[in-house]
Amino acid sequence: MPNPNAKFSKARRSQRRAQYYNRLEKNAPELTSCSNCGATHQMHRACPSCGQYRGRQIVAVKTDA
Ligand SMILES: [Zn+2]
């Protein structure tokens, strides 16, 4: 059976796993602030707090909660 011919040190193992977390950060959705209400929302998506995207009302937002 094929086997690794050397044990990877803890440093090597940590470096490999650290790349995974760097990738998570890179693939995190880009956030921007809404031009209408100023809330933080995902880029190229309607604002969750006011429901507007590029100045137009896209999603109906419940005002009473
Ligand atoms: Zn907004």
Short mmCIF file of C-alpha atoms and ligand atoms in Angstrom, two decimals:
data_model
loop_
_atom_site.label_atom_id
_atom_site.label_comp_id
_atom_site.label_asym_id
_atom_site.label_seq_id
_atom_site.Cartn_x
_atom_site.Cartn_y
_atom_site.Cartn_z
CA MET A 1 0.00 0.00 0.00
CA PRO A 2 1.27 3.51 -0.76
CA ASN A 3 2.24 5.35 2.37
CA PRO A 4 3.73 8.77 3.06
CA ASN A 5 7.45 8.23 3.56
CA ALA A 6 7.88 11.08 6.03
CA LYS A 7 5.87 12.48 8.90
CA PHE A 8 4.93 16.13 8.41
CA SER A 9 5.92 18.34 11.30
CA LYS A 10 3.33 20.25 13.30
CA ALA A 11 4.51 23.44 11.59
CA ARG A 12 4.00 21.93 8.13
CA ARG A 13 0.59 20.61 9.09
CA SER A 14 -0.44 24.00 10.52
CA GLN A 15 0.80 25.83 7.43
CA ARG A 16 -1.29 23.56 5.23
CA ARG A 17 -4.41 24.06 7.36
CA ALA A 18 -3.84 27.81 7.53
CA GLN A 19 -4.25 28.00 3.74
CA TYR A 20 -7.80 26.70 4.17
CA TYR A 21 -8.71 29.60 6.44
CA ASN A 22 -7.08 32.11 4.10
CA ARG A 23 -9.26 30.74 1.31
CA LEU A 24 -12.38 31.14 3.45
CA GLU A 25 -11.56 34.82 3.91
CA LYS A 26 -10.90 35.33 0.20
CA ASN A 27 -14.22 33.75 -0.76
CA ALA A 28 -16.19 35.76 1.80
CA PRO A 29 -18.89 37.87 0.12
CA GLU A 30 -17.90 41.45 -0.63
CA LEU A 31 -19.75 43.85 1.62
CA THR A 32 -20.61 47.43 0.86
CA SER A 33 -22.79 50.10 2.40
CA CYS A 34 -26.22 50.91 1.01
CA SER A 35 -26.47 54.19 -0.86
CA ASN A 36 -30.04 54.66 0.39
CA CYS A 37 -29.94 53.78 4.08
CA GLY A 38 -26.23 53.23 4.74
CA ALA A 39 -26.62 49.71 6.07
CA THR A 40 -24.02 47.06 5.21
CA HIS A 41 -25.13 44.66 2.53
CA GLN A 42 -23.67 42.19 0.03
CA MET A 43 -22.43 43.62 -3.26
CA HIS A 44 -24.74 43.18 -6.28
CA ARG A 45 -27.59 42.24 -3.94
CA ALA A 46 -30.59 44.18 -2.73
CA CYS A 47 -30.13 45.82 0.66
CA PRO A 48 -31.74 43.66 3.37
CA SER A 49 -32.78 46.62 5.50
CA CYS A 50 -34.46 48.84 2.88
CA GLY A 51 -34.87 46.40 -0.05
CA GLN A 52 -33.38 48.74 -2.64
CA TYR A 53 -30.79 48.02 -5.29
CA ARG A 54 -29.29 50.78 -7.48
CA GLY A 55 -31.95 53.24 -6.37
CA ARG A 56 -34.89 51.00 -7.20
CA GLN A 57 -37.19 49.17 -4.78
CA ILE A 58 -36.58 45.47 -5.42
CA VAL A 59 -37.77 43.67 -2.31
CA ALA A 60 -40.73 44.60 -0.13
CA VAL A 61 -39.52 45.18 3.41
CA LYS A 62 -41.71 44.67 6.47
CA THR A 63 -41.79 47.91 8.44
CA ASP A 64 -43.66 46.52 11.44
CA ALA A 65 -41.80 43.78 13.23
ZN ZN B 1 -30.56 50.10 2.32
#
